[in-house]
Amino acid sequence: MKILDSTLREGEQTPGVYFDNHIKMVIAELLDEIGIEFIEAGHPVVSNEICQGLKKICSRSLNATVCAHSRSLIEDIDLAIDCGVDFVGVFYCVSNGRIMDVYKKNIDMVKCQIRDVINYAKRKKPGLIIRFTPEDTVRSEFENVYGIAAEAVKAGADIISIADTTGYMMPGTCRSMYDYVVGLKKKLAEMDLFPRIEVHCHDDRGLALANALDAFRAGADIIDASVMGLGERAGIVDLAPLLVILKEDFKVTNNWNLKLLPELYETVSKYSKIPIQVNLPITGENVFSHCAGIHTQAAVINPLHYQSIDPGIVERKTKIILDHMAGYSTIKYALEQIGEKIPDDAIIYDILNTVKQIGRKHRTVDLEEFRHIVKWYNYHDCQAVKK
Ligand code: HCA
Ligand code: CU
């Protein structure tokens, strides 16, 4: 299985997000270093800047295959090929409603258009990987989806992408992505067609990752994701947890370097001006921190009592937080961290109370401030002894 990162295409469709071309290059290089197999780097028809960015990224000879997004139009294909991409993602909506209301066409006209465009692309650049996405796949009439997908594959499409454009699917229900992937593969196999299957899951219901994993279990070959899940509306699958789960839980053997994920996320966050949510799985500030006294008591003995993911896989560390939730063992642990002798219980409780009071002011105590608090009580104690 392979990953397609769309931070530079879908991600740039986040309101207000724009990456300058020199930043796009850095992001593409980081994705490549991590070992992401496909980088969807823009939709050339949107602007000349996007074309320039695509051209430069293609000229870098990355290991990753660079993809351009394209409408089902010859002019878009020409532009994409002109940018030097080896992969073009063509899309068109296939639902009767949209075809008739918006495009004033019928399904046969759409079939012809898609067939002609894909034929043209394959002839113009033999070896070009072509993906066809029936937009809003999962809510479109199934016979339209497999009918047009079959036409696309016969014309030369290598990949059919199932787009859950509106985040509509739900695991374990009649809207299951697992069942959809199995059903579409079966239908195409009956026609002797075996394209690779890609999935593009939006997160409108917070189920993008769950649906993507469902698709993976059903045999999908390529999964789309973006950094922080950036994209239209609620965005798509967040890249970091997808990679971690595939590697750690599903034991896929792709050679991804997960240790570079924090750097990638910081870069994308800085230049997209979208903060990394503190509780964002894997990359959020708080996700390997322990706060409540009962948790820290167990976590200082073995973090795995309260963690099921080892932070080391993304080069992060377990953190114990000092705030109003701290307990006796939190303070003992912090004293050890700063190399301080463990004082009498009475002093430990004085320190604990101070830490809790500060915590009630909506603050946490870092180890530097903790040192000052300990010093204060030690000093106090000396004065008391002198008297
Ligand atoms: C879009 C919609 C899209 C397309 C996906 C694809 C979707 O922004 O054009 O072309 O594979 O969610 O359907 O992102
Ligand atoms: Cu999308």
mmCIF file of C-alpha atoms and ligand atoms in Angstrom:
data_model
loop_
_atom_site.group_PDB
_atom_site.id
_atom_site.type_symbol
_atom_site.label_atom_id
_atom_site.label_comp_id
_atom_site.label_asym_id
_atom_site.label_seq_id
_atom_site.Cartn_x
_atom_site.Cartn_y
_atom_site.Cartn_z
ATOM 1 C CA MET A 1 0.000 0.000 0.000
ATOM 2 C CA LYS A 2 1.097 3.558 -0.596
ATOM 3 C CA ILE A 3 0.322 7.037 0.740
ATOM 4 C CA LEU A 4 -0.555 10.091 -1.300
ATOM 5 C CA ASP A 5 -0.021 13.336 0.567
ATOM 6 C CA SER A 6 -2.196 16.199 -0.622
ATOM 7 C CA THR A 7 -1.081 18.963 1.763
ATOM 8 C CA LEU A 8 0.045 21.028 -1.229
ATOM 9 C CA ARG A 9 -3.226 20.544 -3.163
ATOM 10 C CA GLU A 10 -6.162 19.708 -0.867
ATOM 11 C CA GLY A 11 -4.342 21.398 2.045
ATOM 12 C CA GLU A 12 -4.124 24.675 0.133
ATOM 13 C CA GLN A 13 -7.927 24.558 -0.164
ATOM 14 C CA THR A 14 -8.095 25.323 3.579
ATOM 15 C CA PRO A 15 -9.488 28.876 3.847
ATOM 16 C CA GLY A 16 -6.617 31.352 4.042
ATOM 17 C CA VAL A 17 -3.848 28.800 3.534
ATOM 18 C CA TYR A 18 -1.245 29.599 0.907
ATOM 19 C CA PHE A 19 2.250 28.192 0.636
ATOM 20 C CA ASP A 20 4.875 30.180 -1.263
ATOM 21 C CA ASN A 21 6.735 28.080 -3.786
ATOM 22 C CA HIS A 22 9.965 28.023 -1.757
ATOM 23 C CA ILE A 23 7.921 26.656 1.179
ATOM 24 C CA LYS A 24 6.181 24.117 -1.063
ATOM 25 C CA MET A 25 9.593 22.848 -2.053
ATOM 26 C CA VAL A 26 10.658 22.385 1.594
ATOM 27 C CA ILE A 27 7.406 20.572 2.408
ATOM 28 C CA ALA A 28 7.769 18.318 -0.640
ATOM 29 C CA GLU A 29 11.359 17.506 0.333
ATOM 30 C CA LEU A 30 10.331 16.627 3.888
ATOM 31 C CA LEU A 31 7.501 14.410 2.621
ATOM 32 C CA ASP A 32 9.994 12.747 0.313
ATOM 33 C CA GLU A 33 12.508 12.222 3.126
ATOM 34 C CA ILE A 34 9.787 10.615 5.214
ATOM 35 C CA GLY A 35 9.219 8.229 2.312
ATOM 36 C CA ILE A 36 5.746 9.316 1.194
ATOM 37 C CA GLU A 37 5.208 7.625 -2.139
ATOM 38 C CA PHE A 38 2.999 10.189 -3.934
ATOM 39 C CA ILE A 39 2.938 13.959 -3.487
ATOM 40 C CA GLU A 40 -0.060 15.754 -4.968
ATOM 41 C CA ALA A 41 1.472 19.178 -5.376
ATOM 42 C CA GLY A 42 -1.221 21.336 -6.939
ATOM 43 C CA HIS A 43 -3.862 22.000 -9.515
ATOM 44 C CA PRO A 44 -2.015 23.775 -12.361
ATOM 45 C CA VAL A 45 -5.011 25.527 -13.857
ATOM 46 C CA VAL A 46 -5.539 27.514 -10.636
ATOM 47 C CA SER A 47 -2.564 29.834 -11.186
ATOM 48 C CA ASN A 48 0.742 30.355 -12.861
ATOM 49 C CA GLU A 49 2.431 30.218 -9.418
ATOM 50 C CA ILE A 50 1.112 26.696 -8.913
ATOM 51 C CA CYS A 51 2.497 25.675 -12.332
ATOM 52 C CA GLN A 52 5.897 27.136 -11.445
ATOM 53 C CA GLY A 53 5.880 25.335 -8.086
ATOM 54 C CA LEU A 54 4.975 22.016 -9.714
ATOM 55 C CA LYS A 55 7.705 22.436 -12.332
ATOM 56 C CA LYS A 56 10.390 23.095 -9.707
ATOM 57 C CA ILE A 57 9.253 20.221 -7.488
ATOM 58 C CA CYS A 58 9.251 17.869 -10.493
ATOM 59 C CA SER A 59 12.745 19.008 -11.454
ATOM 60 C CA ARG A 60 14.105 17.989 -8.021
ATOM 61 C CA SER A 61 13.993 14.270 -8.974
ATOM 62 C CA LEU A 62 12.483 13.219 -5.673
ATOM 63 C CA ASN A 63 11.920 9.539 -4.934
ATOM 64 C CA ALA A 64 8.231 10.357 -4.566
ATOM 65 C CA THR A 65 6.070 10.546 -7.667
ATOM 66 C CA VAL A 66 4.664 14.052 -8.099
ATOM 67 C CA CYS A 67 0.993 14.375 -9.016
ATOM 68 C CA ALA A 68 -1.034 17.235 -10.484
ATOM 69 C CA HIS A 69 -4.777 17.567 -10.081
ATOM 70 C CA SER A 70 -6.728 18.086 -13.288
ATOM 71 C CA ARG A 71 -10.276 18.548 -14.477
ATOM 72 C CA SER A 72 -11.417 16.186 -17.227
ATOM 73 C CA LEU A 73 -10.334 18.668 -19.882
ATOM 74 C CA ILE A 74 -7.607 18.479 -22.531
ATOM 75 C CA GLU A 75 -6.309 21.938 -21.579
ATOM 76 C CA ASP A 76 -5.762 20.788 -17.957
ATOM 77 C CA ILE A 77 -3.964 17.637 -19.109
ATOM 78 C CA ASP A 78 -1.701 19.714 -21.373
ATOM 79 C CA LEU A 79 -0.864 22.025 -18.492
ATOM 80 C CA ALA A 80 -0.156 19.127 -16.094
ATOM 81 C CA ILE A 81 2.114 17.378 -18.593
ATOM 82 C CA ASP A 82 3.823 20.675 -19.279
ATOM 83 C CA CYS A 83 4.666 20.916 -15.568
ATOM 84 C CA GLY A 84 6.574 17.635 -15.854
ATOM 85 C CA VAL A 85 4.453 15.457 -13.563
ATOM 86 C CA ASP A 86 4.471 11.670 -13.878
ATOM 87 C CA PHE A 87 1.019 11.320 -12.326
ATOM 88 C CA VAL A 88 -2.166 13.153 -13.130
ATOM 89 C CA GLY A 89 -5.362 12.922 -11.082
ATOM 90 C CA VAL A 90 -8.411 13.529 -13.272
ATOM 91 C CA PHE A 91 -11.804 14.000 -11.662
ATOM 92 C CA TYR A 92 -15.394 14.485 -12.709
ATOM 93 C CA CYS A 93 -18.639 14.180 -10.819
ATOM 94 C CA VAL A 94 -20.780 11.240 -11.895
ATOM 95 C CA SER A 95 -24.048 11.715 -10.027
ATOM 96 C CA ASN A 96 -27.141 12.166 -12.199
ATOM 97 C CA GLY A 97 -28.162 15.232 -10.194
ATOM 98 C CA ARG A 98 -24.908 17.134 -10.731
ATOM 99 C CA ILE A 99 -24.475 15.988 -14.334
ATOM 100 C CA MET A 100 -27.934 17.180 -15.313
ATOM 101 C CA ASP A 101 -28.433 20.226 -13.042
ATOM 102 C CA VAL A 102 -24.938 21.713 -13.199
ATOM 103 C CA TYR A 103 -23.371 20.422 -16.402
ATOM 104 C CA LYS A 104 -26.564 19.983 -18.458
ATOM 105 C CA LYS A 105 -25.250 16.699 -19.854
ATOM 106 C CA ASN A 106 -26.231 13.051 -19.761
ATOM 107 C CA ILE A 107 -24.175 10.135 -18.485
ATOM 108 C CA ASP A 108 -23.108 8.986 -21.961
ATOM 109 C CA MET A 109 -21.693 12.412 -22.759
ATOM 110 C CA VAL A 110 -19.690 12.272 -19.519
ATOM 111 C CA LYS A 111 -18.411 8.786 -20.351
ATOM 112 C CA CYS A 112 -17.194 10.010 -23.766
ATOM 113 C CA GLN A 113 -15.516 13.075 -22.289
ATOM 114 C CA ILE A 114 -13.630 11.050 -19.688
ATOM 115 C CA ARG A 115 -12.618 8.369 -22.185
ATOM 116 C CA ASP A 116 -11.328 10.972 -24.652
ATOM 117 C CA VAL A 117 -9.377 12.919 -22.045
ATOM 118 C CA ILE A 118 -7.699 9.819 -20.615
ATOM 119 C CA ASN A 119 -6.906 8.479 -24.088
ATOM 120 C CA TYR A 120 -5.387 11.821 -24.958
ATOM 121 C CA ALA A 121 -3.252 11.932 -21.807
ATOM 122 C CA LYS A 122 -1.986 8.382 -22.289
ATOM 123 C CA ARG A 123 -1.067 9.077 -25.910
ATOM 124 C CA LYS A 124 0.601 12.376 -25.118
ATOM 125 C CA LYS A 125 2.766 10.993 -22.324
ATOM 126 C CA PRO A 126 3.028 7.187 -22.370
ATOM 127 C CA GLY A 127 3.948 5.970 -18.897
ATOM 128 C CA LEU A 128 2.016 8.785 -17.214
ATOM 129 C CA ILE A 129 0.134 7.380 -14.213
ATOM 130 C CA ILE A 130 -3.504 8.343 -14.558
ATOM 131 C CA ARG A 131 -5.995 8.359 -11.726
ATOM 132 C CA PHE A 132 -9.670 8.884 -12.315
ATOM 133 C CA THR A 133 -11.831 10.054 -9.418
ATOM 134 C CA PRO A 134 -15.593 10.010 -9.719
ATOM 135 C CA GLU A 135 -16.076 13.001 -7.437
ATOM 136 C CA ASP A 136 -18.503 12.384 -4.542
ATOM 137 C CA THR A 137 -18.143 8.705 -5.485
ATOM 138 C CA VAL A 138 -19.914 7.263 -2.486
ATOM 139 C CA ARG A 139 -23.122 9.314 -2.835
ATOM 140 C CA SER A 140 -23.366 8.853 -6.605
ATOM 141 C CA GLU A 141 -25.436 6.159 -8.305
ATOM 142 C CA PHE A 142 -23.322 2.994 -8.108
ATOM 143 C CA GLU A 143 -24.013 2.022 -11.728
ATOM 144 C CA ASN A 144 -22.675 5.418 -12.837
ATOM 145 C CA VAL A 145 -19.553 4.950 -10.720
ATOM 146 C CA TYR A 146 -18.588 1.519 -11.971
ATOM 147 C CA GLY A 147 -19.746 2.268 -15.522
ATOM 148 C CA ILE A 148 -17.570 5.375 -15.822
ATOM 149 C CA ALA A 149 -14.707 3.826 -13.829
ATOM 150 C CA ALA A 150 -14.686 0.900 -16.276
ATOM 151 C CA GLU A 151 -14.619 3.308 -19.214
ATOM 152 C CA ALA A 152 -11.733 5.207 -17.610
ATOM 153 C CA VAL A 153 -9.702 2.049 -16.983
ATOM 154 C CA LYS A 154 -10.275 0.807 -20.532
ATOM 155 C CA ALA A 155 -9.047 4.183 -21.797
ATOM 156 C CA GLY A 156 -5.852 3.848 -19.759
ATOM 157 C CA ALA A 157 -6.533 4.938 -16.157
ATOM 158 C CA ASP A 158 -4.272 3.044 -13.735
ATOM 159 C CA ILE A 159 -6.013 4.070 -10.544
ATOM 160 C CA ILE A 160 -9.636 4.618 -9.565
ATOM 161 C CA SER A 161 -10.039 6.783 -6.497
ATOM 162 C CA ILE A 162 -13.076 6.478 -4.276
ATOM 163 C CA ALA A 163 -13.785 9.980 -2.993
ATOM 164 C CA ASP A 164 -15.835 10.477 0.132
ATOM 165 C CA THR A 165 -15.982 14.131 -0.834
ATOM 166 C CA THR A 166 -18.404 15.114 1.943
ATOM 167 C CA GLY A 167 -17.243 12.809 4.766
ATOM 168 C CA TYR A 168 -20.441 10.792 4.536
ATOM 169 C CA MET A 169 -19.225 7.262 5.229
ATOM 170 C CA MET A 170 -19.511 5.520 8.612
ATOM 171 C CA PRO A 171 -17.812 2.274 9.607
ATOM 172 C CA GLY A 172 -20.114 -0.577 10.567
ATOM 173 C CA THR A 173 -23.185 0.883 8.842
ATOM 174 C CA CYS A 174 -24.727 0.612 5.384
ATOM 175 C CA ARG A 175 -22.395 3.500 4.519
ATOM 176 C CA SER A 176 -19.278 1.404 5.119
ATOM 177 C CA MET A 177 -16.113 2.240 3.179
ATOM 178 C CA TYR A 178 -14.987 -1.342 3.675
ATOM 179 C CA ASP A 179 -18.041 -2.627 1.811
ATOM 180 C CA TYR A 180 -17.686 0.058 -0.863
ATOM 181 C CA VAL A 181 -14.103 -0.889 -1.691
ATOM 182 C CA VAL A 182 -14.949 -4.596 -1.788
ATOM 183 C CA GLY A 183 -18.055 -3.918 -3.924
ATOM 184 C CA LEU A 184 -16.284 -1.727 -6.478
ATOM 185 C CA LYS A 185 -13.311 -4.073 -6.823
ATOM 186 C CA LYS A 186 -15.700 -6.990 -7.354
ATOM 187 C CA LYS A 187 -17.750 -5.150 -9.970
ATOM 188 C CA LEU A 188 -14.638 -4.115 -11.925
ATOM 189 C CA ALA A 189 -13.119 -7.607 -11.630
ATOM 190 C CA GLU A 190 -16.278 -9.033 -13.204
ATOM 191 C CA MET A 191 -15.396 -6.877 -16.222
ATOM 192 C CA ASP A 192 -11.812 -8.154 -16.046
ATOM 193 C CA LEU A 193 -10.565 -4.758 -14.870
ATOM 194 C CA PHE A 194 -8.112 -4.521 -11.968
ATOM 195 C CA PRO A 195 -7.085 -0.892 -11.410
ATOM 196 C CA ARG A 196 -5.342 0.143 -8.223
ATOM 197 C CA ILE A 197 -7.864 1.539 -5.755
ATOM 198 C CA GLU A 198 -7.225 4.810 -3.949
ATOM 199 C CA VAL A 199 -9.381 6.420 -1.240
ATOM 200 C CA HIS A 200 -9.872 10.080 -0.426
ATOM 201 C CA CYS A 201 -11.778 10.483 2.843
ATOM 202 C CA HIS A 202 -13.043 13.812 4.153
ATOM 203 C CA ASP A 203 -13.472 14.368 7.874
ATOM 204 C CA ASP A 204 -16.866 16.110 8.114
ATOM 205 C CA ARG A 205 -18.038 13.539 10.669
ATOM 206 C CA GLY A 206 -14.631 13.045 12.289
ATOM 207 C CA LEU A 207 -14.470 9.600 10.662
ATOM 208 C CA ALA A 208 -11.920 10.150 7.883
ATOM 209 C CA LEU A 209 -9.183 8.083 9.515
ATOM 210 C CA ALA A 210 -11.579 5.298 10.532
ATOM 211 C CA ASN A 211 -12.953 5.147 6.983
ATOM 212 C CA ALA A 212 -9.459 5.159 5.477
ATOM 213 C CA LEU A 213 -8.442 2.247 7.699
ATOM 214 C CA ASP A 214 -11.629 0.432 6.700
ATOM 215 C CA ALA A 215 -10.608 0.944 3.070
ATOM 216 C CA PHE A 216 -7.126 -0.340 3.794
ATOM 217 C CA ARG A 217 -8.515 -3.510 5.402
ATOM 218 C CA ALA A 218 -10.710 -3.997 2.352
ATOM 219 C CA GLY A 219 -7.684 -3.901 0.061
ATOM 220 C CA ALA A 220 -7.270 -0.255 -0.997
ATOM 221 C CA ASP A 221 -3.820 0.356 -2.484
ATOM 222 C CA ILE A 222 -3.405 4.101 -1.942
ATOM 223 C CA ILE A 223 -4.666 6.337 0.875
ATOM 224 C CA ASP A 224 -4.819 10.142 0.665
ATOM 225 C CA ALA A 225 -3.846 12.265 3.657
ATOM 226 C CA SER A 226 -2.524 15.715 4.492
ATOM 227 C CA VAL A 227 -0.534 17.289 7.294
ATOM 228 C CA MET A 228 -2.915 18.127 10.187
ATOM 229 C CA GLY A 229 -5.701 16.877 7.901
ATOM 230 C CA LEU A 230 -5.731 20.273 6.135
ATOM 231 C CA GLY A 231 -8.289 20.633 3.357
ATOM 232 C CA GLU A 232 -11.755 21.813 2.406
ATOM 233 C CA ARG A 233 -14.136 22.195 5.402
ATOM 234 C CA ALA A 234 -13.081 19.656 8.077
ATOM 235 C CA GLY A 235 -10.250 18.485 5.823
ATOM 236 C CA ILE A 236 -9.131 14.919 5.140
ATOM 237 C CA VAL A 237 -7.167 12.178 6.927
ATOM 238 C CA ASP A 238 -4.394 13.468 9.188
ATOM 239 C CA LEU A 239 -1.120 12.032 7.879
ATOM 240 C CA ALA A 240 0.747 11.367 11.157
ATOM 241 C CA PRO A 241 -1.737 9.060 12.913
ATOM 242 C CA LEU A 242 -2.398 7.272 9.621
ATOM 243 C CA LEU A 243 1.307 6.452 9.208
ATOM 244 C CA VAL A 244 1.756 5.492 12.856
ATOM 245 C CA ILE A 245 -1.275 3.165 12.885
ATOM 246 C CA LEU A 246 -0.366 1.520 9.587
ATOM 247 C CA LYS A 247 3.164 0.902 10.789
ATOM 248 C CA GLU A 248 2.597 0.065 14.442
ATOM 249 C CA ASP A 249 -0.798 -1.633 14.411
ATOM 250 C CA PHE A 250 -1.181 -2.983 10.880
ATOM 251 C CA LYS A 251 2.529 -3.758 10.550
ATOM 252 C CA VAL A 252 2.907 -2.437 7.005
ATOM 253 C CA THR A 253 6.561 -2.621 6.057
ATOM 254 C CA ASN A 254 6.954 0.651 4.105
ATOM 255 C CA ASN A 255 10.169 2.348 5.021
ATOM 256 C CA TRP A 256 8.673 5.587 6.388
ATOM 257 C CA ASN A 257 10.857 7.716 8.622
ATOM 258 C CA LEU A 258 8.297 8.732 11.248
ATOM 259 C CA LYS A 259 10.899 10.628 13.256
ATOM 260 C CA LEU A 260 10.671 13.510 10.778
ATOM 261 C CA LEU A 261 6.934 13.993 11.339
ATOM 262 C CA PRO A 262 7.310 16.663 14.086
ATOM 263 C CA GLU A 263 9.562 18.758 11.800
ATOM 264 C CA LEU A 264 7.111 18.392 8.913
ATOM 265 C CA TYR A 265 4.183 19.416 11.125
ATOM 266 C CA GLU A 266 6.005 22.415 12.575
ATOM 267 C CA THR A 267 6.927 23.587 9.078
ATOM 268 C CA VAL A 268 3.411 23.212 7.701
ATOM 269 C CA SER A 269 1.901 24.807 10.806
ATOM 270 C CA LYS A 270 4.281 27.772 10.695
ATOM 271 C CA TYR A 271 3.669 28.597 7.054
ATOM 272 C CA SER A 272 -0.026 27.728 6.903
ATOM 273 C CA LYS A 273 -0.534 29.777 10.075
ATOM 274 C CA ILE A 274 -2.719 26.967 11.395
ATOM 275 C CA PRO A 275 -1.605 26.000 14.907
ATOM 276 C CA ILE A 276 -1.092 22.325 15.720
ATOM 277 C CA GLN A 277 -4.001 21.627 18.076
ATOM 278 C CA VAL A 278 -2.547 20.649 21.477
ATOM 279 C CA ASN A 279 -4.524 17.395 21.533
ATOM 280 C CA LEU A 280 -3.954 16.465 17.878
ATOM 281 C CA PRO A 281 -2.997 12.750 17.913
ATOM 282 C CA ILE A 282 0.745 12.055 17.572
ATOM 283 C CA THR A 283 1.926 15.622 16.932
ATOM 284 C CA GLY A 284 -0.052 17.734 19.447
ATOM 285 C CA GLU A 285 1.865 19.307 22.346
ATOM 286 C CA ASN A 286 -0.091 17.363 25.007
ATOM 287 C CA VAL A 287 -0.434 13.912 23.550
ATOM 288 C CA PHE A 288 2.428 12.302 25.457
ATOM 289 C CA SER A 289 1.963 14.344 28.669
ATOM 290 C CA HIS A 290 0.560 13.066 31.943
ATOM 291 C CA CYS A 291 -1.207 15.410 34.280
ATOM 292 C CA ALA A 292 -3.476 13.900 36.960
ATOM 293 C CA GLY A 293 -1.701 12.604 40.093
ATOM 294 C CA ILE A 294 -3.049 9.066 39.671
ATOM 295 C CA HIS A 295 -1.814 8.969 36.087
ATOM 296 C CA THR A 296 1.636 10.320 36.870
ATOM 297 C CA GLN A 297 2.019 7.876 39.782
ATOM 298 C CA ALA A 298 1.719 4.999 37.315
ATOM 299 C CA ALA A 299 3.330 6.740 34.344
ATOM 300 C CA VAL A 300 6.574 7.541 36.161
ATOM 301 C CA ILE A 301 6.977 3.821 36.851
ATOM 302 C CA ASN A 302 6.120 2.902 33.269
ATOM 303 C CA PRO A 303 4.592 5.401 30.797
ATOM 304 C CA LEU A 304 2.878 2.542 28.974
ATOM 305 C CA HIS A 305 0.415 2.268 31.887
ATOM 306 C CA TYR A 306 -1.195 5.376 30.428
ATOM 307 C CA GLN A 307 0.114 5.367 26.827
ATOM 308 C CA SER A 308 -0.451 2.865 24.070
ATOM 309 C CA ILE A 309 1.929 4.556 21.644
ATOM 310 C CA ASP A 310 5.638 4.925 22.278
ATOM 311 C CA PRO A 311 6.536 8.626 21.718
ATOM 312 C CA GLY A 312 10.030 7.521 20.680
ATOM 313 C CA ILE A 313 8.712 6.389 17.298
ATOM 314 C CA VAL A 314 8.223 10.044 16.387
ATOM 315 C CA GLU A 315 11.257 11.153 18.397
ATOM 316 C CA ARG A 316 9.142 12.642 21.171
ATOM 317 C CA LYS A 317 9.239 12.113 24.937
ATOM 318 C CA THR A 318 6.812 11.400 27.724
ATOM 319 C CA LYS A 319 6.218 14.525 29.817
ATOM 320 C CA ILE A 320 4.936 14.864 33.369
ATOM 321 C CA ILE A 321 2.961 18.063 33.847
ATOM 322 C CA LEU A 322 3.025 20.087 37.069
ATOM 323 C CA ASP A 323 -0.250 21.889 37.617
ATOM 324 C CA HIS A 324 -3.377 21.810 39.823
ATOM 325 C CA MET A 325 -3.785 18.069 39.081
ATOM 326 C CA ALA A 326 -0.341 17.165 40.504
ATOM 327 C CA GLY A 327 0.016 14.642 43.315
ATOM 328 C CA TYR A 328 2.698 13.471 45.758
ATOM 329 C CA SER A 329 4.381 11.212 43.192
ATOM 330 C CA THR A 330 4.447 14.009 40.591
ATOM 331 C CA ILE A 331 6.512 16.130 42.979
ATOM 332 C CA LYS A 332 8.861 13.259 43.863
ATOM 333 C CA TYR A 333 9.377 12.587 40.166
ATOM 334 C CA ALA A 334 10.071 16.260 39.425
ATOM 335 C CA LEU A 335 12.561 16.425 42.323
ATOM 336 C CA GLU A 336 14.422 13.480 40.821
ATOM 337 C CA GLN A 337 14.353 15.195 37.408
ATOM 338 C CA ILE A 338 16.148 18.263 38.771
ATOM 339 C CA GLY A 339 18.563 16.110 40.789
ATOM 340 C CA GLU A 340 17.309 17.303 44.185
ATOM 341 C CA LYS A 341 17.396 15.153 47.349
ATOM 342 C CA ILE A 342 13.948 13.962 48.397
ATOM 343 C CA PRO A 343 13.055 16.093 51.446
ATOM 344 C CA ASP A 344 10.648 15.270 54.297
ATOM 345 C CA ASP A 345 7.041 14.635 53.436
ATOM 346 C CA ALA A 346 6.044 17.930 55.046
ATOM 347 C CA ILE A 347 8.169 19.844 52.536
ATOM 348 C CA ILE A 348 6.956 17.713 49.649
ATOM 349 C CA TYR A 349 3.399 18.665 50.584
ATOM 350 C CA ASP A 350 4.326 22.360 50.860
ATOM 351 C CA ILE A 351 5.841 22.193 47.370
ATOM 352 C CA LEU A 352 2.792 20.289 46.111
ATOM 353 C CA ASN A 353 0.427 22.923 47.468
ATOM 354 C CA THR A 354 2.360 25.702 45.813
ATOM 355 C CA VAL A 355 2.363 23.855 42.476
ATOM 356 C CA LYS A 356 -1.404 23.273 42.774
ATOM 357 C CA GLN A 357 -2.035 26.931 43.608
ATOM 358 C CA ILE A 358 -0.114 28.041 40.525
ATOM 359 C CA GLY A 359 -2.042 25.478 38.475
ATOM 360 C CA ARG A 360 -5.315 27.012 39.603
ATOM 361 C CA LYS A 361 -4.183 30.203 37.897
ATOM 362 C CA HIS A 362 -4.393 28.392 34.524
ATOM 363 C CA ARG A 363 -0.641 27.804 34.427
ATOM 364 C CA THR A 364 1.702 24.854 34.453
ATOM 365 C CA VAL A 365 5.008 24.863 36.336
ATOM 366 C CA ASP A 366 8.024 24.048 34.212
ATOM 367 C CA LEU A 367 11.160 22.517 35.723
ATOM 368 C CA GLU A 368 12.906 25.873 35.912
ATOM 369 C CA GLU A 369 10.153 27.377 38.056
ATOM 370 C CA PHE A 370 9.926 24.130 40.017
ATOM 371 C CA ARG A 371 13.598 24.588 40.971
ATOM 372 C CA HIS A 372 12.776 28.046 42.337
ATOM 373 C CA ILE A 373 9.887 26.671 44.388
ATOM 374 C CA VAL A 374 12.087 23.933 45.856
ATOM 375 C CA LYS A 375 14.789 26.476 46.665
ATOM 376 C CA TRP A 376 12.229 28.649 48.435
ATOM 377 C CA TYR A 377 11.181 25.835 50.729
ATOM 378 C CA ASN A 378 14.747 24.696 51.343
ATOM 379 C CA TYR A 379 15.723 28.283 52.230
ATOM 380 C CA HIS A 380 12.711 28.632 54.519
ATOM 381 C CA ASP A 381 13.731 25.484 56.232
ATOM 382 C CA CYS A 382 17.279 26.702 56.869
ATOM 383 C CA GLN A 383 15.935 29.877 58.433
ATOM 384 C CA ALA A 384 13.686 27.810 60.684
ATOM 385 C CA VAL A 385 16.617 25.631 61.781
ATOM 386 C CA LYS A 386 18.794 28.688 62.589
ATOM 387 C CA LYS A 387 16.115 30.094 64.847
HETATM 388 C C1 HCA B 1 -11.781 18.728 -5.095
HETATM 389 C C2 HCA B 1 -12.593 17.548 -4.616
HETATM 390 C C3 HCA B 1 -11.799 16.345 -4.201
HETATM 391 C C4 HCA B 1 -11.196 15.628 -5.404
HETATM 392 C C5 HCA B 1 -10.474 14.355 -5.086
HETATM 393 C C6 HCA B 1 -9.760 13.708 -6.264
HETATM 394 C C7 HCA B 1 -12.777 15.456 -3.419
HETATM 395 O O1 HCA B 1 -11.296 19.482 -4.276
HETATM 396 O O2 HCA B 1 -11.645 18.900 -6.301
HETATM 397 O O3 HCA B 1 -9.662 14.316 -7.318
HETATM 398 O O4 HCA B 1 -9.290 12.569 -6.109
HETATM 399 O O5 HCA B 1 -12.744 15.489 -2.202
HETATM 400 O O6 HCA B 1 -13.582 14.804 -4.072
HETATM 401 O O7 HCA B 1 -10.751 16.746 -3.327
HETATM 402 CU CU CU B 2 -11.060 16.390 -1.286
#
